[in-house]
Each structure stands twice: as structure tokens, then as C-alpha cells.
PDB file of C-alpha atoms and ligand atoms in Angstrom:
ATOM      1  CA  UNK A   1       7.883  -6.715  10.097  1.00 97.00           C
ATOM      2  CA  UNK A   2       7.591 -10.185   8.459  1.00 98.00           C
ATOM      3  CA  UNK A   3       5.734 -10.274   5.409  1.00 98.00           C
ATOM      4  CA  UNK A   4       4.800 -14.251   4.774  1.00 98.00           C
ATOM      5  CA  UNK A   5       3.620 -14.276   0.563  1.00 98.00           C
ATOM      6  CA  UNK A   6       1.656 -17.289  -1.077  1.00 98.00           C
ATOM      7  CA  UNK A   7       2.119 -17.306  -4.683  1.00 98.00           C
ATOM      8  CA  UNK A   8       2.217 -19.629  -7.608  1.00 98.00           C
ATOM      9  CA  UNK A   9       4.638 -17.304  -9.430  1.00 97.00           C
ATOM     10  CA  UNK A  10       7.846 -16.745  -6.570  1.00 97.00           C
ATOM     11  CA  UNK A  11       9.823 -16.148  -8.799  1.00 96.00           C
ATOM     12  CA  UNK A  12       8.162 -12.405  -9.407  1.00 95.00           C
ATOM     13  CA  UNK A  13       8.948 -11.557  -5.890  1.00 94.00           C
ATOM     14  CA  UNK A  14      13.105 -12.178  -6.630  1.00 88.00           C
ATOM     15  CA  UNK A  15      14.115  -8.471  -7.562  1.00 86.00           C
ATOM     16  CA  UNK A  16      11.816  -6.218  -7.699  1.00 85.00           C
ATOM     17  CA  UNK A  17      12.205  -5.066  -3.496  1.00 85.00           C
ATOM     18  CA  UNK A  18      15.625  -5.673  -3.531  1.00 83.00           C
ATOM     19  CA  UNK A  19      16.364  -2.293  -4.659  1.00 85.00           C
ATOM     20  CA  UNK A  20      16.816   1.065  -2.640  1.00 89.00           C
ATOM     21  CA  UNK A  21      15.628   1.645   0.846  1.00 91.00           C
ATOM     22  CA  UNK A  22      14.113  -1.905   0.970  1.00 92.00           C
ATOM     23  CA  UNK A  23      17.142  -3.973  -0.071  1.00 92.00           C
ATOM     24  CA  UNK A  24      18.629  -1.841   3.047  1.00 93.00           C
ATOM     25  CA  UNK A  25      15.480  -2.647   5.530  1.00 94.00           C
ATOM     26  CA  UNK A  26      16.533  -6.415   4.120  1.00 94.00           C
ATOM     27  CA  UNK A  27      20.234  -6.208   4.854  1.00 94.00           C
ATOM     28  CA  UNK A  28      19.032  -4.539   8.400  1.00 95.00           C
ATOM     29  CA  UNK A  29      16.898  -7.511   9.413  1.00 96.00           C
ATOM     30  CA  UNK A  30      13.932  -4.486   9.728  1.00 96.00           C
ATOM     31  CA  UNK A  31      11.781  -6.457   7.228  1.00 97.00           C
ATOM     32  CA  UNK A  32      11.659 -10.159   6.314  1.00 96.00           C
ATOM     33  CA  UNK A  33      10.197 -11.393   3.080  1.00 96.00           C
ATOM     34  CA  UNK A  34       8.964 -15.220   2.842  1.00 97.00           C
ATOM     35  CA  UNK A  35       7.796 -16.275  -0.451  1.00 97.00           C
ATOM     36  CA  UNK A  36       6.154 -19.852  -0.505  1.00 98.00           C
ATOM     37  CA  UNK A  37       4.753 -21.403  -4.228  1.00 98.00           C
ATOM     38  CA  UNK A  38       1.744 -22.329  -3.502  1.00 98.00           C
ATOM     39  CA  UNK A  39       2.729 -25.361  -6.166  1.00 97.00           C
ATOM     40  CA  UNK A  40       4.597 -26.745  -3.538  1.00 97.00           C
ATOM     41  CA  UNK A  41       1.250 -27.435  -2.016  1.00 98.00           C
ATOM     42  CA  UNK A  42      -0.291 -29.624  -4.625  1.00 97.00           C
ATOM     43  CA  UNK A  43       0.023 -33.261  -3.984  1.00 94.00           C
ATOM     44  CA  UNK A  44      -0.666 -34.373  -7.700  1.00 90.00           C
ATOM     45  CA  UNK A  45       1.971 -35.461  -9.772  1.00 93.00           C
ATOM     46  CA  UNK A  46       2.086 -32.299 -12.181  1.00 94.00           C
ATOM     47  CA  UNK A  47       1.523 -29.910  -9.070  1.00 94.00           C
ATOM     48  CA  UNK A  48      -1.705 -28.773 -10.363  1.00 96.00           C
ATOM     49  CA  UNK A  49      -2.790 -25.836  -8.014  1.00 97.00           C
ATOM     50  CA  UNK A  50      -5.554 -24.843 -10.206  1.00 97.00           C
ATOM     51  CA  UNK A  51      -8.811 -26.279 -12.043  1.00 97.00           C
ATOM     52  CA  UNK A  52     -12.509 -25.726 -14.116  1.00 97.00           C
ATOM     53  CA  UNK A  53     -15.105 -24.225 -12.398  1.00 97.00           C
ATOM     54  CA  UNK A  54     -18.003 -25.781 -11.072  1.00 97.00           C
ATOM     55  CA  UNK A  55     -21.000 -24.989 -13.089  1.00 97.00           C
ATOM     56  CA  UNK A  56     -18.762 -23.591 -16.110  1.00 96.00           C
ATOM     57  CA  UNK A  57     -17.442 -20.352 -16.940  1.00 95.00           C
ATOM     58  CA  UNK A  58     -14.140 -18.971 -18.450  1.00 95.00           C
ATOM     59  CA  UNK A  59     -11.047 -19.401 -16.678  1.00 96.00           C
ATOM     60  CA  UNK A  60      -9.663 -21.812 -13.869  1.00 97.00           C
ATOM     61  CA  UNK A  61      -9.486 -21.205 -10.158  1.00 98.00           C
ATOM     62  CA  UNK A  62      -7.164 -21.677  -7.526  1.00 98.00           C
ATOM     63  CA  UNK A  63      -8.012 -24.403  -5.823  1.00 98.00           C
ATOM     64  CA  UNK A  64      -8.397 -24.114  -2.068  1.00 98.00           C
ATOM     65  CA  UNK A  65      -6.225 -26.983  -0.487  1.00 98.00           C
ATOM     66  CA  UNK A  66      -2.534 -26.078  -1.694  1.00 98.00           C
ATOM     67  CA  UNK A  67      -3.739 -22.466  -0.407  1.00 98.00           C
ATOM     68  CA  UNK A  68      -4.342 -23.340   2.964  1.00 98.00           C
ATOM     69  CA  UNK A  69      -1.847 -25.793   2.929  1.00 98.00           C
ATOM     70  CA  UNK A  70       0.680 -23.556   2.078  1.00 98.00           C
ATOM     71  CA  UNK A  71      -0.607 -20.786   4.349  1.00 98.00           C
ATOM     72  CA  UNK A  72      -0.297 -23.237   7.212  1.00 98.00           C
ATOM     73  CA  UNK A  73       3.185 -24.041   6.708  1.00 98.00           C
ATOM     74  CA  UNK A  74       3.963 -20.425   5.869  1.00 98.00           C
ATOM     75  CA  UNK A  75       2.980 -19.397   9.498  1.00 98.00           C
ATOM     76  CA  UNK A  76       3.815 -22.791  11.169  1.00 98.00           C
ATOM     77  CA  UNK A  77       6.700 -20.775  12.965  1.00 97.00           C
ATOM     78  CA  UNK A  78       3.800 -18.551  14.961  1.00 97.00           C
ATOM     79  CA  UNK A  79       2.367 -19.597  18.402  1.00 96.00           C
ATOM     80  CA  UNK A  80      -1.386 -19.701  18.646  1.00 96.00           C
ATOM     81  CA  UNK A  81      -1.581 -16.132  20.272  1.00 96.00           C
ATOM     82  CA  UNK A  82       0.395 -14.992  17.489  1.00 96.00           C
ATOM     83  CA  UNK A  83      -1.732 -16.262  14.528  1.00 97.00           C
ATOM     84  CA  UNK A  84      -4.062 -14.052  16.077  1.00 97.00           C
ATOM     85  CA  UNK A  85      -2.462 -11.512  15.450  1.00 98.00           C
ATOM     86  CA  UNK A  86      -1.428 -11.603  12.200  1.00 98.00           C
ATOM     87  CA  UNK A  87      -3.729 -10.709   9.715  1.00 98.00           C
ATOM     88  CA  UNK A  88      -4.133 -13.424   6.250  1.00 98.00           C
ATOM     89  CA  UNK A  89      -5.125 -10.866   3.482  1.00 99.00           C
ATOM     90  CA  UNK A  90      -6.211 -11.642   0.267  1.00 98.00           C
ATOM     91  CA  UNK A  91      -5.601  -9.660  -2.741  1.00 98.00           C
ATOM     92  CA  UNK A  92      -8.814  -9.144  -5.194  1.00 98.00           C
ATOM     93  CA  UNK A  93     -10.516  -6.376  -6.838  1.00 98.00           C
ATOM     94  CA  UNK A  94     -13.549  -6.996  -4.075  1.00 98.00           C
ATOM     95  CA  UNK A  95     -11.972  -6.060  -1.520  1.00 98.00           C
ATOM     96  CA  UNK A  96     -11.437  -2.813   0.707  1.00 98.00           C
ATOM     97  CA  UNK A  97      -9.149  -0.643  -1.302  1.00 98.00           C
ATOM     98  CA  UNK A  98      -6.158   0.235   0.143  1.00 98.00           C
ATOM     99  CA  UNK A  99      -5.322   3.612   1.577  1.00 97.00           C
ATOM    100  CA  UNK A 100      -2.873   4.772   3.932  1.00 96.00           C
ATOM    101  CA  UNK A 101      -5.138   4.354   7.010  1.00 96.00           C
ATOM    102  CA  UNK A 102      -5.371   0.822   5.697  1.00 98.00           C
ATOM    103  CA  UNK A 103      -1.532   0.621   5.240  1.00 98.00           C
ATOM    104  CA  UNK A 104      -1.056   2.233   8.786  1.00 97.00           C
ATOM    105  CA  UNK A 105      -3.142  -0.145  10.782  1.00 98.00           C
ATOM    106  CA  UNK A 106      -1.368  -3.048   8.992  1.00 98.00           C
ATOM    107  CA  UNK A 107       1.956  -2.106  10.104  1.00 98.00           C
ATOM    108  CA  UNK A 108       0.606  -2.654  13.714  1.00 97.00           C
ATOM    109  CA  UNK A 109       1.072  -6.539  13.286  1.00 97.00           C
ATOM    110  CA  UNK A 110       3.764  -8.830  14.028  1.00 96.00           C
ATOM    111  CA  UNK A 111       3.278 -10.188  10.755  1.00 98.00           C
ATOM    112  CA  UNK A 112       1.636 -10.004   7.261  1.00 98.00           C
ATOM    113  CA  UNK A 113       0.411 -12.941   5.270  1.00 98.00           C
ATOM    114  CA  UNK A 114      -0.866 -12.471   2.063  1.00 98.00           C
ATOM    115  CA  UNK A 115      -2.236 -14.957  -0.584  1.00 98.00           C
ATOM    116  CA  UNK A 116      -2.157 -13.669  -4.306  1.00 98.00           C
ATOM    117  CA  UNK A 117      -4.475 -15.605  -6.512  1.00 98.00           C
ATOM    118  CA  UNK A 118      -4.536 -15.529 -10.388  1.00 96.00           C
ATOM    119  CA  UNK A 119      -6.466 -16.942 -13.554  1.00 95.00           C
ATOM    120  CA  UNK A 120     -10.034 -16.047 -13.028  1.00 97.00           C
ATOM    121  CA  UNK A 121      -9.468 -15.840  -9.215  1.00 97.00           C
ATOM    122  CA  UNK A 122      -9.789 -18.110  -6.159  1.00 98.00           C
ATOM    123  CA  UNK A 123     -12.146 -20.952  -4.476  1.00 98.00           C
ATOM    124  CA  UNK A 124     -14.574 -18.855  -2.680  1.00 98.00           C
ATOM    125  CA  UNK A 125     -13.557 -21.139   0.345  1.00 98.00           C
ATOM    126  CA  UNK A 126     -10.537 -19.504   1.069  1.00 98.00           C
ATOM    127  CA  UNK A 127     -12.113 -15.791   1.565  1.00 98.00           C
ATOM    128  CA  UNK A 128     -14.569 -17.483   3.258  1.00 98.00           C
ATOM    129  CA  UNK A 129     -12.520 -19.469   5.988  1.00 98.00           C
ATOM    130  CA  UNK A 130      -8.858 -18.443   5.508  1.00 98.00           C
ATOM    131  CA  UNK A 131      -8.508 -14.960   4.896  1.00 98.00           C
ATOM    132  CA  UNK A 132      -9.091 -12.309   7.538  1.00 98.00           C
ATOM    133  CA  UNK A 133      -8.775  -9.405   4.870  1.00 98.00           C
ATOM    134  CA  UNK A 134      -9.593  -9.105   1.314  1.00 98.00           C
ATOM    135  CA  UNK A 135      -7.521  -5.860  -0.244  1.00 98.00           C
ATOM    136  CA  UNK A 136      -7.712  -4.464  -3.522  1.00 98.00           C
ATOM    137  CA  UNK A 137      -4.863  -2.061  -4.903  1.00 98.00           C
ATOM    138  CA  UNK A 138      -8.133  -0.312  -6.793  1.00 98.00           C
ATOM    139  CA  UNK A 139     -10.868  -0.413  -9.421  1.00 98.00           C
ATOM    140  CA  UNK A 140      -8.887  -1.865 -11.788  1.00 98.00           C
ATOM    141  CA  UNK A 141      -8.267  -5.610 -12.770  1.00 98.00           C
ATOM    142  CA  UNK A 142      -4.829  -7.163 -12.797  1.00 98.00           C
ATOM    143  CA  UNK A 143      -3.378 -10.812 -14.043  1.00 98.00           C
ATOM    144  CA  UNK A 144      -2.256 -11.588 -10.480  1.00 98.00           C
ATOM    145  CA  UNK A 145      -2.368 -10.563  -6.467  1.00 98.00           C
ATOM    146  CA  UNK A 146       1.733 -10.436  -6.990  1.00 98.00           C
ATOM    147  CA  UNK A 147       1.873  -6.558  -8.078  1.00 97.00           C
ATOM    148  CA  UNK A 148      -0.272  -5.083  -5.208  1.00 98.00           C
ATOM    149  CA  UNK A 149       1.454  -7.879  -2.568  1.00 98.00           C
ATOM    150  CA  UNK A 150       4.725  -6.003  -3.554  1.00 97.00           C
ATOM    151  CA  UNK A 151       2.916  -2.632  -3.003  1.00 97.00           C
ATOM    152  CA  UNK A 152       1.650  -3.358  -0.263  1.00 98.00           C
ATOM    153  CA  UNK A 153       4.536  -4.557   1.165  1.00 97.00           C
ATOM    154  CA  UNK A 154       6.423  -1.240   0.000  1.00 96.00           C
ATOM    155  CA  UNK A 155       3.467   0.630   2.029  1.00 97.00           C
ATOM    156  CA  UNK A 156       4.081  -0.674   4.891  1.00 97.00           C
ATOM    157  CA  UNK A 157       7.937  -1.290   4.901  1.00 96.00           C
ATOM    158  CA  UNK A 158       8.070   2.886   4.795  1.00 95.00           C
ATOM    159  CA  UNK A 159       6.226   2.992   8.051  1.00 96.00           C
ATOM    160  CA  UNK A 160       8.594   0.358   9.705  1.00 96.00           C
ATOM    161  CA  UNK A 161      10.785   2.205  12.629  1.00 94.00           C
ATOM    162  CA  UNK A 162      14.269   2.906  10.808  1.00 94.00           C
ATOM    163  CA  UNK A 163      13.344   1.989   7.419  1.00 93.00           C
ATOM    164  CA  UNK A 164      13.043   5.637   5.654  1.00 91.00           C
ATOM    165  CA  UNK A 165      15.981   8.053   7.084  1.00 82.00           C
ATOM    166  CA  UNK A 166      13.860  10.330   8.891  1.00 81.00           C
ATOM    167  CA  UNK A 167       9.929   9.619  10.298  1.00 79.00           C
ATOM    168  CA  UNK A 168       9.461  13.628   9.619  1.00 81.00           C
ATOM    169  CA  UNK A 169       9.657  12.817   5.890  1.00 82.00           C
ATOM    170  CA  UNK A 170       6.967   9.950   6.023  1.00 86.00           C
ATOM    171  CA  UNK A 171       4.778  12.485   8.176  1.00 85.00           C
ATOM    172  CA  UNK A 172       5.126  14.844   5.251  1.00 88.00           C
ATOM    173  CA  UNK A 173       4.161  13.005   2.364  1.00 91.00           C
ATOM    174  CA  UNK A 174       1.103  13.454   0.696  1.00 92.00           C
ATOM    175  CA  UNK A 175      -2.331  11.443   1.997  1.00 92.00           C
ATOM    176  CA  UNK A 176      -0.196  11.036   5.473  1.00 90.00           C
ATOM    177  CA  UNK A 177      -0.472  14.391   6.470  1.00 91.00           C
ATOM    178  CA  UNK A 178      -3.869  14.813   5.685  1.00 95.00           C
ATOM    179  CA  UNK A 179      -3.056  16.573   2.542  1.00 97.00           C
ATOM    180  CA  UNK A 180      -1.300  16.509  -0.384  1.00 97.00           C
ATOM    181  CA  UNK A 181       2.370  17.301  -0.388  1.00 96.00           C
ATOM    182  CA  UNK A 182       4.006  21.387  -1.668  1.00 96.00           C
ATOM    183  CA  UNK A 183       5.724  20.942  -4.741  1.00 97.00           C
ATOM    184  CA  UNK A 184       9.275  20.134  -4.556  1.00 97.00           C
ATOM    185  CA  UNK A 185      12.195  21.788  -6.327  1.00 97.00           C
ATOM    186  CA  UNK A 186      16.256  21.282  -6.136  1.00 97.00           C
ATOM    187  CA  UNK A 187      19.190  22.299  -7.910  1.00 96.00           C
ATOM    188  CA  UNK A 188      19.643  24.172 -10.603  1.00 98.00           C
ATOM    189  CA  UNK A 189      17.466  26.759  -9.527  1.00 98.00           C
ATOM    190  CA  UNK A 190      17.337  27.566 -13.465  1.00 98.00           C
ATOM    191  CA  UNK A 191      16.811  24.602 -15.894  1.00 98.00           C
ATOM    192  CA  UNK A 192      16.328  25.296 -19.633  1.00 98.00           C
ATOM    193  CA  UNK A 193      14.777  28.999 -18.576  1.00 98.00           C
ATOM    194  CA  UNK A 194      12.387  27.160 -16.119  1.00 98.00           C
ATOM    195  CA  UNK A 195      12.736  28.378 -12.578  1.00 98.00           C
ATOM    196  CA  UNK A 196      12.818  27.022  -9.096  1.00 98.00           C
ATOM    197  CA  UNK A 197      10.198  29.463  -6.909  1.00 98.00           C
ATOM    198  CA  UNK A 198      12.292  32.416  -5.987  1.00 98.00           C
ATOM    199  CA  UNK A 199      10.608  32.002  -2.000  1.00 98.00           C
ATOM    200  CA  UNK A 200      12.169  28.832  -1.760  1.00 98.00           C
ATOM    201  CA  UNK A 201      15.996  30.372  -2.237  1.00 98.00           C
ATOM    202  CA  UNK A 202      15.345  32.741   0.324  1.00 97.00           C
ATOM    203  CA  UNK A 203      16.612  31.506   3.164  1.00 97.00           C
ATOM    204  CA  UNK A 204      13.389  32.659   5.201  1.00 98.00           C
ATOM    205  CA  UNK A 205      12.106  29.799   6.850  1.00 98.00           C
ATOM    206  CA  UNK A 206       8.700  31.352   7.931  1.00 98.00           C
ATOM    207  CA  UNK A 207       8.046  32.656   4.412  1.00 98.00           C
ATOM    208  CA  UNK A 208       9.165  29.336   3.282  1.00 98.00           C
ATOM    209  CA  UNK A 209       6.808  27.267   5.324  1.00 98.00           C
ATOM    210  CA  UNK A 210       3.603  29.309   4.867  1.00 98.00           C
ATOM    211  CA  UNK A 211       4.138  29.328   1.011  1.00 98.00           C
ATOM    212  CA  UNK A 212       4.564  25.611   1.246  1.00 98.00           C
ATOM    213  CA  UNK A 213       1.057  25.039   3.624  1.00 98.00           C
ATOM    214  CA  UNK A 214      -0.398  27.371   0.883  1.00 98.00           C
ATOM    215  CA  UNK A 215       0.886  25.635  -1.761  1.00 98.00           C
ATOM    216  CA  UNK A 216       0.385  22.288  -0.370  1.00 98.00           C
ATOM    217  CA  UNK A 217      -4.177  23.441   0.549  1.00 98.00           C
ATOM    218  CA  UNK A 218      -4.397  24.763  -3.180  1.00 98.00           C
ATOM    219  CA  UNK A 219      -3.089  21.608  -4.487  1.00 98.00           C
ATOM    220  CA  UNK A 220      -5.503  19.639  -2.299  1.00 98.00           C
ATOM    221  CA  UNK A 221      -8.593  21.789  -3.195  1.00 98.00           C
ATOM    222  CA  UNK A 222      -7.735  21.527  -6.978  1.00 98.00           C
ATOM    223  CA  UNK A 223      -7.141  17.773  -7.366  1.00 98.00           C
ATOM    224  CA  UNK A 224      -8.197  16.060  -3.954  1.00 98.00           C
ATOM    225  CA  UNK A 225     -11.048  18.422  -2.550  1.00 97.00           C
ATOM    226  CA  UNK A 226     -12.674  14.875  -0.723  1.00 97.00           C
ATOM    227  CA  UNK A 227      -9.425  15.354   1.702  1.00 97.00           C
ATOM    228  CA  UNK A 228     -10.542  18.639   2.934  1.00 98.00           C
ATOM    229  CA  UNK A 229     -13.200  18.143   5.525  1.00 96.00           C
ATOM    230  CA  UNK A 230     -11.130  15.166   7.200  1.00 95.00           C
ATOM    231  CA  UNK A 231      -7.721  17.438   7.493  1.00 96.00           C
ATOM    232  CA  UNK A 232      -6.672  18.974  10.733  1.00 96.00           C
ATOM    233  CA  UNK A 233      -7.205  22.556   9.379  1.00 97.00           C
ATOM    234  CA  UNK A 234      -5.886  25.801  11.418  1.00 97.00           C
ATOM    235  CA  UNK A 235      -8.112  28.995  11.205  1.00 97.00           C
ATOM    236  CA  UNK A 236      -5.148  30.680   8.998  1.00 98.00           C
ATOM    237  CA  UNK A 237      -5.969  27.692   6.598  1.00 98.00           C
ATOM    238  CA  UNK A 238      -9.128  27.844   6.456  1.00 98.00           C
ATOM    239  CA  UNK A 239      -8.615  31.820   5.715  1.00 98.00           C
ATOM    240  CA  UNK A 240      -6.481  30.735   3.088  1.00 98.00           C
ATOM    241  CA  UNK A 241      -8.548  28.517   1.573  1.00 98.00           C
ATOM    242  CA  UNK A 242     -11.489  30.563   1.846  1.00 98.00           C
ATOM    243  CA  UNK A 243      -9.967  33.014  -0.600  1.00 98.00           C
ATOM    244  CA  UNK A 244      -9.538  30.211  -3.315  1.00 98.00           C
ATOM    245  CA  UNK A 245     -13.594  29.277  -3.462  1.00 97.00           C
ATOM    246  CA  UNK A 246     -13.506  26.917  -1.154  1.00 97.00           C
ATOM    247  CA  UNK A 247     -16.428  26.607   0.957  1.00 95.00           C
ATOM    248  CA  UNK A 248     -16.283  24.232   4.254  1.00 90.00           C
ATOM    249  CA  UNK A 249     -18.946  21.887   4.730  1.00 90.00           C
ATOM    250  CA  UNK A 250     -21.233  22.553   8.108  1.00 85.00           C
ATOM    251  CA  UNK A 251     -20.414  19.745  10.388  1.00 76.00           C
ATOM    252  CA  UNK A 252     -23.190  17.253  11.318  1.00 65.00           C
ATOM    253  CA  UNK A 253     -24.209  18.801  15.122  1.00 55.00           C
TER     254      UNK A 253
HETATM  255  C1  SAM B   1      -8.032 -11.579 -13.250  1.00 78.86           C
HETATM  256  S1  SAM B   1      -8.135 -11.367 -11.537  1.00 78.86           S
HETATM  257  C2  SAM B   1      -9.645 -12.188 -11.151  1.00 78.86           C
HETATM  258  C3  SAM B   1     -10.800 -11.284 -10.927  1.00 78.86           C
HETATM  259  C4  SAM B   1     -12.072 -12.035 -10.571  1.00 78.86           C
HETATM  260  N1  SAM B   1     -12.542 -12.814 -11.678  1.00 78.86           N
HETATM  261  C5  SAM B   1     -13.162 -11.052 -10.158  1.00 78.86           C
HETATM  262  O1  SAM B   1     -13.954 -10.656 -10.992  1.00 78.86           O
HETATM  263  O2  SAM B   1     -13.199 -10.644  -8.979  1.00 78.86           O
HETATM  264  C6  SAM B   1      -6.924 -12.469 -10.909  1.00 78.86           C
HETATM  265  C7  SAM B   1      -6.388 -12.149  -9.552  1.00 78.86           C
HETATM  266  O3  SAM B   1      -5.604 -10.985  -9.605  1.00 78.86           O
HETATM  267  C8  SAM B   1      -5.664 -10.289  -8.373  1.00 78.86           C
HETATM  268  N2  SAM B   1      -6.184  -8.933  -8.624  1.00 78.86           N
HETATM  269  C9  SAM B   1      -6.667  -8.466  -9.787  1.00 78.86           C
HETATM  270  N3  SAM B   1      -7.027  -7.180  -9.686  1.00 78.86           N
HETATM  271  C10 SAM B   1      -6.780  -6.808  -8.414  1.00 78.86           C
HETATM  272  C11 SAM B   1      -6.944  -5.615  -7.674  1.00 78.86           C
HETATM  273  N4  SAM B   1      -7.451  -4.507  -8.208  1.00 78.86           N
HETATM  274  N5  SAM B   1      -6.564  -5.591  -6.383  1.00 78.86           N
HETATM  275  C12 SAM B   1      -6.047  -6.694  -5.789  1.00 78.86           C
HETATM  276  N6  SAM B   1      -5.871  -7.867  -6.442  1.00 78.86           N
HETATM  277  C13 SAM B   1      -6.226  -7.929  -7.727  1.00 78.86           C
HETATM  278  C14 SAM B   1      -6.577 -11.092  -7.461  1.00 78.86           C
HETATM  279  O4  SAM B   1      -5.779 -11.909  -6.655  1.00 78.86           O
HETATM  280  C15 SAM B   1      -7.403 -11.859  -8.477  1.00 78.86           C
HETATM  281  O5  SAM B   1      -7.971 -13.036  -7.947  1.00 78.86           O
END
């Protein structure tokens, strides 16, 4: 996966992913990360990349040429068919929020562009007629589009082929699997007089894995109950669950 960012802070991008399993998915050519300044764009002599706002208002803009300027170059490398395929995504608090399903249909591309604007935000031109997706990380307001670039790019890298050490664990996690994950415990299996679950030093691997489902639907119906209805849920779940309060919800006929 190539991931192509458009920034006016690059330098931001410089160590945070080169740590753990994504400085190794670097090393292993499995992801590629491109970092253009957007600066570089700006013809002016002081490389101004940003400016006032028509019709007033509090803070600058981005302006839109260096943006698409630099986007251009960014994916000169691409034939036409290819551009196609790769999605431009904008980061700003308007857009879709991201999710895994988001996250999992984005690692279907050859390639990832994504333009992170700052100050008060960007010309409206470029959501208009550049990008193909506008992402928010949530309902929250940051300085920049560089934090949820980098998460997004960590999203995505996990779901690369090879990147995390085994796909069972992605599978697993929580939100992937439909649910959220069974608490996890290692050694000691006593810590200050606080114990690992007894179950779990068994050695009984059936015993193991029911406690875990168990574990794993009570901790979805206590803090994520909206994941419920939209989980692949076996009868003995369902049983389960029943005998915590939960009540399914009649499906539309
Ligand atoms: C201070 S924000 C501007 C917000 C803009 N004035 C608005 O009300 O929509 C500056 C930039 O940070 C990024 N940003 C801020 N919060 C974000 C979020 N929740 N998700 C994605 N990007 C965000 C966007 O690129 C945004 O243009």
C-alpha cells in the first residue's frame, strides 16, 4: 500500500510510524509513505500556502492551488486507470467518520492520498473538485489533518497482507469481529494480590473459548450495545446474552 500525504507540516510525519510493526512494514517495502509540503507548491516568494477569507471571519485558509498542485505531482507516477483508483481523501471534522468498515474498504486501493489542511480549514474548492473522500477521525476538532492521516494510515497498514504476524489476530480484535475483544491477561498470574482468571490457566481450550465469547458479548452489551444487532450471533449467544437483559431487536420483515 502507498500512502501519498499533502501537508504543510512534513516534518510531523518523520517519526512517529517509524516505530514497531510499521517501521518493519517500511523496511519490508509492504507500505510506502510519501510526504509532499504542500509549501513546495506556492509560487510566491515567501511560499505562502495560506490566506484571509473572503467575506471575513477568523482564521486563514488553505488556499486551493499549491493543494492541487501538490496533489498532482504527488500522484504524477499513476497512469490514468490508476488515478481512478486511488481514492484523494480529505481530513475534516465534516466528513464520514472513520470506522473499521471505512478502514477496510480503503485498504482495497492501490493507493491512498490524503490532503491534511490546517488554520481554520481549506478552500471549499478542493472538497469540491479534488477530493473523492472527506474523513473525520470523530466529533472532535483538531489543529491539523496530520494526527488522523497518521491514524489512518496505522488503520490500514494492520490490514496490509504480512504486516501484523498473524491475520487471526487482526480478525480478533475488537470492532473487526463484530464485537468487542475478551479481556486479556499474561504472566504473573498473581500481581500485587490481583489475579489472572483461574479458567484461563486451565489448559481447557473449550472452557477457555466459551468463557472468552462470554466474556467478550457481556463486554459488548455493557459498553457497545449499538454492535449487537449487526454481529453474526449463534443461538448459544444469543442464550447467553439473553440471561444478561438483553433483549434482541425484531428484524424489519
Ligand atoms: C481547526 S480545523 C478546522 C475546522 C473547520 N473550521 C470546520 O469547522 O470544519 C483544521 C483542520 O484540522 C483537521 N481536522 C480537525 N478536526 C478533525 C477531525 N475531527 N477529523 C479530521 N480532520 C480534522 C482538518 O483538516 C481541518 O481542516
Amino acid at each position: 500500500m502507498r500512502f501519498h500525504v499533502l501537508t504543510l507540516f512534513p516534518d510531523a510525519f518523520r517519526d512517529p510510524l517509524e516505530y514497531s510493526m510499521l517501521a518493519l512494514a517500511l523496511q519490508r517495502g509492504l507500505v510506502s509513505i510519501d510526504v509532499t509540503d504542500i509549501r513546495d507548491y506556492s509560487h510566491d516568494p515567501h511560499h505562502t500556502a495560506d490566506d484571509y477569507q473572503f467575506g471575513g471571519g477568523h482564521g486563514m485558509v488553505l488556499k486551493p492551488e499549491p493543494v492541487f498542485e501538490a496533489t498532482e505531482a504527488a500522484l504524477s507516477g499513476y497512469s490514468e486507470a490508476e488515478r481512478e483508483e486511488i481514492p484523494i481523501i480529505l481530513f475534516t471534522p465534516q466528513g464520514e467518520v472513520l470506522t473499521q468498515r471505512v478502514v477496510e474498504e480503503l485498504v482495497q486501493a492501490p493507493a491512498l492520498a490524503m490532503i491534511c489542511a490546517h488554520y481554520a480549514g481549506i478552500d471549499n474548492r478542493v472538497p469540491e473538485f479534488l477530493a473523492t473522500r472527506e474523513i473525520s477521525l470523530g466529533d472532535f476538532v483538531l489543529t491539523g489533518g496530520e494526527l488522523p492521516a497518521m491514524a489512518l494510515i496505522d488503520a490500514v497498514s494492520r490490514l496490509v497482507p504480512g504486516v501484523i504476524g498473524s491475520p487471526e489476530n487482526v480478525a480478533e480484535d475488537s470492532i473487526s469481529s463484530g464485537l468487542l475483544q475478551h479481556p486479556l491477561y499474561t504472566r504473573p498470574a498473581e500481581f500485587q494480590g490481583m489475579e489472572a482468571p483461574e479458567i484461563l490457566l486451565s489448559g481447557h481450550h473449550a472452557n477457555i473459548e466459551k468463557w472468552r465469547r462470554e466474556q467478550s458479548l457481556q463486554r459488548t452489551l455493557e459498553r457497545r450495545p449499538d454492535l449487537l444487532p449487526k454481529a453474526d450471533l449463534s443461538p448459544d449467544d444469543l442464550k447467553y446474552l439473553k440471561t444478561l437483559g438483553y433483549k434482541q431487536p425484531k428484524t424489519p420483515e
